Tab-separated table of C-alpha atoms and ligand atoms in Angstrom:
chain	number	residue	atom	x	y	z
A	100	UNK	CA	-20.993	-5.692	-10.890
A	101	UNK	CA	-18.192	-8.066	-11.594
A	102	UNK	CA	-18.543	-11.798	-11.991
A	103	UNK	CA	-16.799	-12.888	-8.833
A	104	UNK	CA	-16.947	-16.629	-9.670
A	105	UNK	CA	-15.104	-15.821	-13.020
A	106	UNK	CA	-12.656	-13.601	-11.137
A	107	UNK	CA	-11.855	-16.307	-8.621
A	108	UNK	CA	-10.862	-18.704	-11.346
A	109	UNK	CA	-7.992	-16.398	-12.193
A	110	UNK	CA	-6.436	-17.191	-8.835
A	111	UNK	CA	-5.025	-20.763	-8.429
A	112	UNK	CA	-4.651	-20.441	-4.602
A	113	UNK	CA	-8.422	-19.730	-4.123
A	114	UNK	CA	-9.386	-23.279	-4.928
A	115	UNK	CA	-7.127	-24.729	-2.375
A	116	UNK	CA	-7.854	-26.049	1.137
A	117	UNK	CA	-6.320	-24.924	4.433
A	118	UNK	CA	-6.766	-27.205	7.471
A	119	UNK	CA	-9.334	-29.263	5.722
A	120	UNK	CA	-11.479	-26.276	4.664
A	121	UNK	CA	-11.802	-24.200	1.560
A	122	UNK	CA	-9.430	-21.162	1.943
A	123	UNK	CA	-11.211	-18.084	3.035
A	124	UNK	CA	-8.556	-15.399	2.466
A	125	UNK	CA	-9.295	-12.230	4.469
A	126	UNK	CA	-5.750	-11.037	4.854
A	127	UNK	CA	-5.627	-8.850	1.787
A	128	UNK	CA	-4.371	-5.854	3.642
A	129	UNK	CA	-1.095	-7.804	4.347
A	130	UNK	CA	-0.720	-8.987	0.866
A	131	UNK	CA	-3.352	-10.096	-1.764
A	132	UNK	CA	-3.340	-13.217	-3.845
A	133	UNK	CA	-1.797	-13.449	-7.331
A	134	UNK	CA	-3.594	-14.181	-10.527
A	135	UNK	CA	-2.188	-16.892	-12.879
A	136	UNK	CA	-1.121	-14.267	-15.476
A	137	UNK	CA	1.292	-12.747	-12.860
A	138	UNK	CA	2.549	-16.149	-11.784
A	139	UNK	CA	3.073	-17.192	-15.382
A	140	UNK	CA	4.915	-13.968	-16.267
A	141	UNK	CA	7.675	-14.934	-13.737
A	142	UNK	CA	8.078	-18.425	-15.265
A	143	UNK	CA	7.933	-17.125	-18.854
A	144	UNK	CA	10.725	-14.636	-18.134
A	145	UNK	CA	13.048	-17.092	-16.437
A	146	UNK	CA	12.380	-19.867	-18.983
A	147	UNK	CA	12.210	-17.764	-22.072
A	148	UNK	CA	14.149	-14.528	-21.968
A	149	UNK	CA	16.000	-14.125	-18.714
A	150	UNK	CA	18.642	-11.467	-19.386
A	151	UNK	CA	19.828	-8.265	-17.708
A	152	UNK	CA	18.187	-5.039	-18.965
A	153	UNK	CA	19.334	-1.811	-20.588
A	154	UNK	CA	22.917	-2.880	-21.340
A	155	UNK	CA	22.752	-5.769	-23.793
A	156	UNK	CA	23.106	-5.685	-27.534
A	157	UNK	CA	21.342	-9.053	-27.971
A	158	UNK	CA	17.685	-10.352	-28.507
A	159	UNK	CA	17.077	-11.496	-24.983
A	160	UNK	CA	18.325	-8.234	-23.364
A	161	UNK	CA	16.068	-6.272	-25.833
A	162	UNK	CA	12.980	-8.402	-25.014
A	163	UNK	CA	13.702	-8.145	-21.148
A	164	UNK	CA	14.202	-4.349	-21.441
A	165	UNK	CA	11.062	-3.883	-23.450
A	166	UNK	CA	8.858	-5.867	-20.916
A	167	UNK	CA	10.590	-4.142	-17.962
A	168	UNK	CA	10.048	-0.634	-19.343
A	169	UNK	CA	6.449	-1.522	-20.306
A	170	UNK	CA	5.624	-1.783	-16.593
A	171	UNK	CA	6.848	1.784	-16.153
A	172	UNK	CA	4.533	2.965	-18.905
A	173	UNK	CA	1.648	1.020	-17.499
A	174	UNK	CA	2.182	2.589	-14.060
A	175	UNK	CA	2.497	6.091	-15.474
A	176	UNK	CA	-0.992	5.687	-16.998
A	177	UNK	CA	-2.332	3.888	-13.927
A	178	UNK	CA	-1.667	6.874	-11.770
A	179	UNK	CA	-1.704	9.439	-14.534
A	180	UNK	CA	1.810	10.723	-14.071
A	181	UNK	CA	2.876	13.330	-16.604
A	182	UNK	CA	6.046	11.331	-17.607
A	183	UNK	CA	7.188	7.830	-17.233
A	184	UNK	CA	10.493	9.201	-15.968
A	185	UNK	CA	8.719	10.158	-12.837
A	186	UNK	CA	8.119	6.477	-11.982
A	187	UNK	CA	11.021	4.906	-9.965
A	188	UNK	CA	10.996	1.243	-9.262
A	189	UNK	CA	11.567	0.307	-5.678
A	190	UNK	CA	11.256	-2.744	-3.450
A	191	UNK	CA	8.010	-1.421	-2.136
A	192	UNK	CA	6.368	1.360	-0.130
A	193	UNK	CA	8.944	1.131	2.691
A	194	UNK	CA	11.844	1.691	0.310
A	195	UNK	CA	10.004	4.524	-1.534
A	196	UNK	CA	9.591	6.418	1.748
A	197	UNK	CA	13.103	5.800	2.901
A	198	UNK	CA	14.333	7.007	-0.435
A	199	UNK	CA	12.552	10.348	-0.136
A	200	UNK	CA	13.572	10.793	3.511
A	201	UNK	CA	17.165	9.997	2.756
A	202	UNK	CA	17.428	12.253	-0.340
A	203	UNK	CA	14.790	14.955	-0.235
A	204	UNK	CA	14.767	14.953	3.547
A	205	UNK	CA	18.587	14.983	3.854
A	206	UNK	CA	18.977	18.046	1.567
A	207	UNK	CA	15.879	20.074	2.764
A	208	UNK	CA	15.504	19.509	6.447
A	209	UNK	CA	17.349	21.571	9.049
A	210	UNK	CA	17.306	22.084	12.786
A	211	UNK	CA	13.795	23.083	14.042
A	212	UNK	CA	11.984	21.881	10.921
A	213	UNK	CA	8.860	19.727	11.240
A	214	UNK	CA	7.562	16.610	9.465
A	215	UNK	CA	3.939	15.910	10.008
A	216	UNK	CA	2.463	12.436	9.760
A	217	UNK	CA	-0.796	11.165	11.030
A	218	UNK	CA	-1.396	9.023	14.094
A	219	UNK	CA	-2.742	6.245	11.909
A	220	UNK	CA	0.625	5.823	9.847
A	221	UNK	CA	2.228	2.413	9.264
A	222	UNK	CA	5.662	2.180	10.938
A	223	UNK	CA	7.141	2.627	7.394
A	224	UNK	CA	5.819	6.111	7.182
A	225	UNK	CA	7.080	7.002	10.762
A	226	UNK	CA	10.489	5.436	11.349
A	227	UNK	CA	12.273	6.662	8.128
A	228	UNK	CA	11.180	10.191	9.082
A	229	UNK	CA	12.430	9.745	12.705
A	230	UNK	CA	15.800	8.557	11.352
A	231	UNK	CA	16.307	11.612	9.177
A	232	UNK	CA	14.826	13.985	11.732
A	233	UNK	CA	17.364	12.689	14.412
A	234	UNK	CA	20.066	13.404	11.938
A	235	UNK	CA	18.877	16.777	10.985
A	236	UNK	CA	17.480	18.136	14.366
A	237	UNK	CA	13.933	18.102	12.856
A	238	UNK	CA	10.812	16.672	14.629
A	239	UNK	CA	8.152	14.352	13.615
A	240	UNK	CA	4.853	15.429	14.829
A	241	UNK	CA	1.636	13.222	14.740
A	242	UNK	CA	-1.684	14.713	13.443
A	243	UNK	CA	-4.336	13.581	15.913
A	244	UNK	CA	-7.332	11.419	14.921
A	245	UNK	CA	-10.788	11.100	16.216
A	246	UNK	CA	-12.385	8.010	17.949
A	247	UNK	CA	-13.881	7.170	14.680
A	248	UNK	CA	-10.419	7.064	13.120
A	249	UNK	CA	-10.419	10.143	11.017
A	250	UNK	CA	-7.820	12.927	10.893
A	251	UNK	CA	-8.979	15.895	12.868
A	252	UNK	CA	-8.603	18.361	10.129
A	253	UNK	CA	-8.774	21.495	12.307
A	254	UNK	CA	-5.855	20.156	14.452
A	255	UNK	CA	-3.879	19.508	11.236
A	256	UNK	CA	-4.507	22.984	10.150
A	257	UNK	CA	-3.394	24.296	13.558
A	258	UNK	CA	-0.152	22.294	13.157
A	259	UNK	CA	0.747	23.849	9.807
A	260	UNK	CA	3.403	26.667	9.770
A	261	UNK	CA	6.494	27.539	7.751
A	262	UNK	CA	8.427	25.103	9.971
A	263	UNK	CA	6.689	22.223	8.287
A	264	UNK	CA	8.761	20.927	5.430
A	265	UNK	CA	7.051	17.548	4.763
A	266	UNK	CA	3.654	16.184	5.234
A	267	UNK	CA	3.536	12.412	4.841
A	268	UNK	CA	0.181	10.629	5.138
A	269	UNK	CA	-1.402	7.453	4.329
A	270	UNK	CA	-4.153	7.482	1.715
A	271	UNK	CA	-6.002	4.504	3.129
A	272	UNK	CA	-5.191	3.032	6.555
A	273	UNK	CA	-4.195	-0.575	6.631
A	274	UNK	CA	-5.388	-0.938	10.273
A	275	UNK	CA	-8.646	0.977	10.172
A	276	UNK	CA	-9.606	1.309	6.488
A	277	UNK	CA	-9.967	5.070	6.810
A	278	UNK	CA	-9.617	6.919	3.513
A	279	UNK	CA	-7.901	10.235	4.243
A	280	UNK	CA	-8.973	13.525	2.475
A	281	UNK	CA	-5.588	13.686	0.758
A	282	UNK	CA	-6.756	16.370	-1.746
A	283	UNK	CA	-7.517	18.794	1.075
A	284	UNK	CA	-4.336	17.915	2.981
A	285	UNK	CA	-2.127	18.384	-0.007
A	286	UNK	CA	-3.702	21.828	-0.817
A	287	UNK	CA	-3.359	23.136	2.770
A	288	UNK	CA	0.232	21.802	3.081
A	289	UNK	CA	1.202	23.347	-0.176
A	290	UNK	CA	-0.139	26.746	1.088
A	291	UNK	CA	2.653	26.613	3.735
A	292	UNK	CA	5.343	25.421	1.203
A	293	UNK	CA	5.544	21.891	2.487
A	294	UNK	CA	5.958	18.909	0.221
A	295	UNK	CA	3.499	16.085	0.533
A	296	UNK	CA	4.111	12.267	0.240
A	297	UNK	CA	1.045	9.930	0.015
A	298	UNK	CA	1.432	6.381	1.204
A	299	UNK	CA	-0.623	4.580	-1.371
A	300	UNK	CA	0.027	1.051	-0.197
A	301	UNK	CA	-3.604	0.354	0.558
A	302	UNK	CA	-5.105	2.745	-1.996
A	303	UNK	CA	-3.508	2.117	-5.401
A	304	UNK	CA	-5.511	-0.996	-6.119
A	305	UNK	CA	-8.802	0.270	-4.679
A	306	UNK	CA	-9.159	3.973	-5.240
A	307	UNK	CA	-8.859	6.056	-8.357
A	308	UNK	CA	-5.332	7.695	-8.350
A	309	UNK	CA	-4.503	10.761	-10.437
A	310	UNK	CA	-1.226	12.214	-9.168
A	311	UNK	CA	-1.561	15.334	-11.390
A	312	UNK	CA	-5.000	16.156	-10.121
A	313	UNK	CA	-4.006	15.304	-6.523
A	314	UNK	CA	-0.839	17.510	-7.041
A	315	UNK	CA	1.001	15.388	-4.476
A	316	UNK	CA	4.813	15.623	-4.602
A	317	UNK	CA	5.443	11.926	-4.037
A	318	UNK	CA	3.275	8.851	-4.178
A	319	UNK	CA	4.396	5.419	-3.063
A	320	UNK	CA	2.962	1.884	-3.229
A	321	UNK	CA	3.772	-1.790	-3.231
A	322	UNK	CA	3.010	-4.302	-5.950
A	323	UNK	CA	2.072	-7.106	-3.655
A	324	UNK	CA	-0.987	-5.165	-2.536
A	325	UNK	CA	-1.958	-4.865	-6.201
A	326	UNK	CA	-2.045	-8.555	-7.262
A	327	UNK	CA	1.628	-8.324	-8.053
A	328	UNK	CA	4.817	-9.808	-6.583
A	329	UNK	CA	6.295	-9.027	-3.174
A	330	UNK	CA	9.534	-6.989	-2.772
A	331	UNK	CA	8.365	-4.672	-5.641
A	332	UNK	CA	6.866	-1.236	-5.768
A	333	UNK	CA	7.221	2.192	-7.067
A	334	UNK	CA	7.801	5.846	-6.166
A	335	UNK	CA	6.239	8.656	-8.054
A	336	UNK	CA	7.800	11.990	-7.755
A	337	UNK	CA	7.350	15.285	-9.625
A	338	UNK	CA	10.111	15.614	-12.221
A	339	UNK	CA	11.538	18.841	-10.977
A	340	UNK	CA	11.838	17.710	-7.412
A	341	UNK	CA	13.269	14.325	-8.382
A	342	UNK	CA	15.856	16.123	-10.428
A	343	UNK	CA	16.964	18.295	-7.567
A	344	UNK	CA	17.288	15.345	-5.229
A	345	UNK	CA	20.663	13.578	-4.717
A	346	UNK	CA	20.862	9.924	-5.621
A	347	UNK	CA	19.808	7.321	-3.057
A	348	UNK	CA	22.230	4.435	-3.692
A	349	UNK	CA	25.298	4.475	-5.750
A	350	UNK	CA	26.326	1.784	-8.230
A	351	UNK	CA	25.759	0.629	-11.747
A	352	UNK	CA	22.988	1.973	-13.850
A	353	UNK	CA	22.550	5.199	-11.854
A	354	UNK	CA	25.671	6.850	-13.376
A	355	UNK	CA	26.462	8.649	-16.551
A	356	UNK	CA	30.317	8.604	-16.154
A	357	UNK	CA	32.517	7.302	-13.335
A	358	UNK	CA	36.024	8.389	-12.730
A	359	UNK	CA	38.282	8.808	-9.683
A	360	UNK	CA	38.025	12.562	-10.303
A	361	UNK	CA	34.283	12.566	-9.863
A	362	UNK	CA	31.149	10.843	-11.003
A	363	UNK	CA	28.210	12.156	-12.889
A	364	UNK	CA	24.711	10.717	-12.603
A	365	UNK	CA	22.249	9.264	-14.875
A	366	UNK	CA	18.972	10.966	-15.881
A	367	UNK	CA	15.649	10.039	-14.371
A	368	UNK	CA	14.393	7.472	-13.620
A	369	UNK	CA	17.812	5.576	-13.637
A	370	UNK	CA	19.433	8.082	-11.234
A	371	UNK	CA	17.487	6.267	-8.394
A	372	UNK	CA	17.706	2.714	-9.664
A	373	UNK	CA	21.236	1.546	-8.801
A	374	UNK	CA	22.107	-2.078	-9.556
A	375	UNK	CA	20.476	-4.859	-11.467
A	376	UNK	CA	16.855	-4.346	-10.761
A	377	UNK	CA	14.164	-6.884	-9.931
A	378	UNK	CA	13.434	-7.640	-13.499
A	379	UNK	CA	11.151	-10.582	-13.289
A	380	UNK	CA	8.991	-9.071	-10.547
A	381	UNK	CA	8.773	-5.793	-12.436
A	382	UNK	CA	7.605	-7.554	-15.561
A	383	UNK	CA	5.050	-9.517	-13.496
A	384	UNK	CA	3.927	-6.275	-11.752
A	385	UNK	CA	3.067	-5.007	-15.263
A	386	UNK	CA	0.707	-8.055	-15.735
A	387	UNK	CA	-0.905	-7.274	-12.443
A	388	UNK	CA	-1.696	-3.685	-13.586
A	389	UNK	CA	-3.128	-5.055	-16.811
A	390	UNK	CA	-5.154	-7.505	-14.670
A	391	UNK	CA	-6.590	-4.636	-12.622
A	392	UNK	CA	-7.306	-2.639	-15.787
A	393	UNK	CA	-9.043	-5.624	-17.390
A	394	UNK	CA	-11.362	-6.203	-14.464
A	395	UNK	CA	-11.789	-2.540	-13.740
A	396	UNK	CA	-10.644	-0.943	-10.506
A	397	UNK	CA	-14.030	0.772	-9.934
A	398	UNK	CA	-15.973	-2.438	-10.532
A	399	UNK	CA	-13.728	-4.339	-8.092
A	400	UNK	CA	-13.988	-1.556	-5.518
A	401	UNK	CA	-17.837	-1.616	-5.750
A	402	UNK	CA	-17.840	-5.280	-4.914
A	403	UNK	CA	-15.374	-4.785	-2.057
A	404	UNK	CA	-17.542	-2.035	-0.637
A	405	UNK	CA	-20.595	-4.327	-0.697
A	406	UNK	CA	-18.550	-6.997	1.111
A	407	UNK	CA	-17.445	-4.538	3.644
A	408	UNK	CA	-20.970	-3.282	4.276
A	409	UNK	CA	-22.347	-6.803	4.527
A	410	UNK	CA	-19.587	-8.033	6.885
A	411	UNK	CA	-19.752	-4.829	9.096
A	412	UNK	CA	-23.558	-5.143	9.546
A	413	UNK	CA	-23.380	-8.845	10.135
A	414	UNK	CA	-20.653	-8.626	12.692
A	415	UNK	CA	-22.621	-5.892	14.560
A	416	UNK	CA	-25.762	-8.023	14.511
A	417	UNK	CA	-24.393	-11.469	15.285
A	418	UNK	CA	-21.340	-10.762	17.449
A	419	UNK	CA	-22.618	-8.084	19.909
A	420	UNK	CA	-19.455	-8.397	22.068
A	421	UNK	CA	-17.354	-7.322	19.006
A	422	UNK	CA	-16.241	-3.679	18.916
A	423	UNK	CA	-15.258	-2.216	15.545
A	424	UNK	CA	-12.122	-0.094	15.530
A	425	UNK	CA	-12.172	2.453	12.792
A	426	UNK	CA	-15.732	3.657	11.807
A	427	UNK	CA	-14.720	6.406	9.341
A	428	UNK	CA	-17.356	7.602	6.829
A	429	UNK	CA	-15.039	6.847	3.949
A	430	UNK	CA	-13.327	3.454	4.192
A	431	UNK	CA	-11.607	0.822	2.000
A	432	UNK	CA	-12.301	-2.763	2.625
A	433	UNK	CA	-10.879	-3.242	6.173
A	434	UNK	CA	-12.749	-4.431	9.161
A	435	UNK	CA	-10.755	-4.136	12.374
A	436	UNK	CA	-12.299	-5.250	15.685
A	437	UNK	CA	-11.748	-6.752	19.078
A	438	UNK	CA	-14.027	-9.122	20.903
A	439	UNK	CA	-14.776	-8.621	24.603
A	440	UNK	CA	-12.809	-11.063	26.816
A	441	UNK	CA	-11.192	-13.058	24.024
A	442	UNK	CA	-7.655	-12.613	22.918
A	443	UNK	CA	-7.134	-11.470	19.317
A	444	UNK	CA	-4.586	-14.223	18.786
A	445	UNK	CA	-7.060	-16.934	19.956
A	446	UNK	CA	-9.646	-15.692	17.506
A	447	UNK	CA	-7.089	-15.770	14.655
A	448	UNK	CA	-5.951	-19.235	15.535
A	449	UNK	CA	-9.459	-20.573	15.763
A	450	UNK	CA	-10.489	-19.049	12.508
A	451	UNK	CA	-7.435	-20.505	10.934
A	452	UNK	CA	-8.562	-23.972	12.085
A	453	UNK	CA	-11.599	-23.312	9.845
A	454	UNK	CA	-9.446	-22.210	6.880
A	455	UNK	CA	-10.234	-18.538	7.479
A	456	UNK	CA	-7.056	-16.259	7.255
A	457	UNK	CA	-7.246	-12.929	9.124
A	458	UNK	CA	-4.620	-10.920	10.677
A	459	UNK	CA	-4.257	-10.105	14.483
A	460	UNK	CA	-1.790	-7.811	16.193
A	461	UNK	CA	-0.796	-4.221	15.777
A	462	UNK	CA	-0.569	-4.219	12.032
A	463	UNK	CA	2.736	-2.236	12.095
A	464	UNK	CA	0.664	0.707	13.564
A	465	UNK	CA	1.710	0.773	17.250
A	466	UNK	CA	1.108	4.486	17.866
A	467	UNK	CA	-2.353	4.049	16.357
A	468	UNK	CA	-3.053	1.080	18.714
A	469	UNK	CA	-1.879	3.164	21.646
A	470	UNK	CA	-4.259	5.905	20.645
A	471	UNK	CA	-7.015	3.405	21.196
A	472	UNK	CA	-5.412	1.861	24.298
A	473	UNK	CA	-5.090	-1.483	22.497
A	474	UNK	CA	-2.336	-3.859	21.834
A	475	UNK	CA	-3.915	-4.932	18.515
A	476	UNK	CA	-6.996	-5.885	16.728
A	477	UNK	CA	-8.380	-8.769	14.559
A	478	UNK	CA	-8.427	-7.506	10.972
A	479	UNK	CA	-10.356	-8.903	8.059
A	480	UNK	CA	-9.402	-7.256	4.962
A	481	UNK	CA	-11.217	-7.951	1.739
A	482	UNK	CA	-10.509	-8.215	-1.967
A	483	UNK	CA	-12.666	-8.285	-5.068
A	484	UNK	CA	-12.472	-12.059	-5.150
A	485	UNK	CA	-14.083	-12.430	-1.712
A	486	UNK	CA	-17.710	-13.620	-1.625
A	487	UNK	CA	-20.702	-13.137	0.680
A	488	UNK	CA	-20.717	-16.926	1.491
A	489	UNK	CA	-17.124	-16.426	2.816
A	490	UNK	CA	-18.312	-13.645	5.034
A	491	UNK	CA	-21.040	-15.905	6.282
A	492	UNK	CA	-18.411	-18.563	7.076
A	493	UNK	CA	-16.381	-16.040	8.911
A	494	UNK	CA	-19.193	-14.722	11.051
A	495	UNK	CA	-20.312	-18.275	11.834
A	496	UNK	CA	-16.816	-19.003	12.892
A	497	UNK	CA	-16.816	-15.956	15.170
A	498	UNK	CA	-20.174	-16.890	16.715
A	499	UNK	CA	-18.869	-20.354	17.656
A	500	UNK	CA	-15.738	-18.851	19.204
A	501	UNK	CA	-17.690	-16.445	21.285
A	502	UNK	CA	-19.872	-19.355	22.365
A	503	UNK	CA	-16.917	-21.480	23.353
A	504	UNK	CA	-15.413	-18.803	25.417
A	505	UNK	CA	-18.948	-18.121	26.699
B	702	LIG	N1	1.992	1.569	4.383
B	702	LIG	C1	0.842	0.938	4.472
B	702	LIG	C2	-0.431	1.617	4.705
B	702	LIG	C3	0.860	-0.520	4.450
B	702	LIG	O1	-0.350	-1.206	4.608
B	702	LIG	C4	2.054	-1.107	4.255
B	702	LIG	C5	2.114	-2.652	4.156
B	702	LIG	N2	1.347	-3.358	5.196
B	702	LIG	C6	3.111	-0.444	4.114
B	702	LIG	C7	3.116	1.014	4.135
B	702	LIG	C8	4.515	-1.015	3.843
B	702	LIG	O2	4.568	-1.785	2.688
B	702	LIG	P1	5.750	-2.658	2.229
B	702	LIG	O3	6.028	-3.640	3.395
B	702	LIG	O4	5.258	-3.429	0.966
B	702	LIG	O5	7.017	-1.897	1.970
């Protein structure tokens, strides 16, 4: 088991107060907090070796390029990609999915084709597909889920046909916590010749990821859900597929040669990285990966699971008017719920007054909320630095709120 008190010391923000109370940060599903090593990396870069990457013949450019490319290697190992060229830096999960939709989708979809997503997808794994589907005359079809919040696998299998070109599903749901059986989904989709994209925004920092073993065609995630900076992320794609895809954006870095007679494109990964990249945040992202490696993803996940179990049981026992939304067998550390006769937003505001940060609303999953006939939920999402005492404070807060509305 990890030493949570030691882990907390790595995060400057965790010793601050909000509204006169120690911060209890339960909004990790939206973005998690940053350890000092990540924050320091940004300052060190800007103060010590700020320079553009790849092009310079000087010391600073060399140093920046080395640190920048180091993150690619760290990510390659982190998800066990066969080659570092298969890691494309993006601004996050959203950009990764749009990139695939606008390149792979643009060249491989035609009229009548189908794209399968699940009902529990984040909007960023729905809308990019709707945009390309509208352009190509394809359709986006939702895979139904059960009341517990699990994909109904038999329904998914029934939807598979040779019309299905892409299956794009979330690994772990940000709104319910459900961990989807992506191995089985990938295997079944491949049997019909479809390519599979896994949205790993909520899984990369919590679940073991081996893209070669999974055999997914694409995997996307965001640095800011992995103790790294915002506006940064990555796309993994199988080399052969990425090589066949046209570029996404045009500009510097992604070219081999430009002339008015025609332009040739750079090799992977640069073909998909037009323009000056987000250098500082990429370097800091590398520090976040090292941080996860140092503390151990499995060890952190074990603590998160214990926190989730404790919070779930305590909520059921002490707040009987709460209804949990999403009770899948296999979950990451997300506890979504509503409380009878009290508006989600009021709960969020009143918890905030006690220094407790949770998220309320639709969590960018409106079709999922519609599935449950809800506008939104209250979501507490935990990280490895959260404590049992914080859960006690949270439940105590909820009990008071229920009494007040009594
Ligand atoms: N998918 C899931 C499951 C998410 O939780 C999120 C972020 N909430 C996204 C996609 C989008 O990530 P980003 O906003 O970092 O691009």
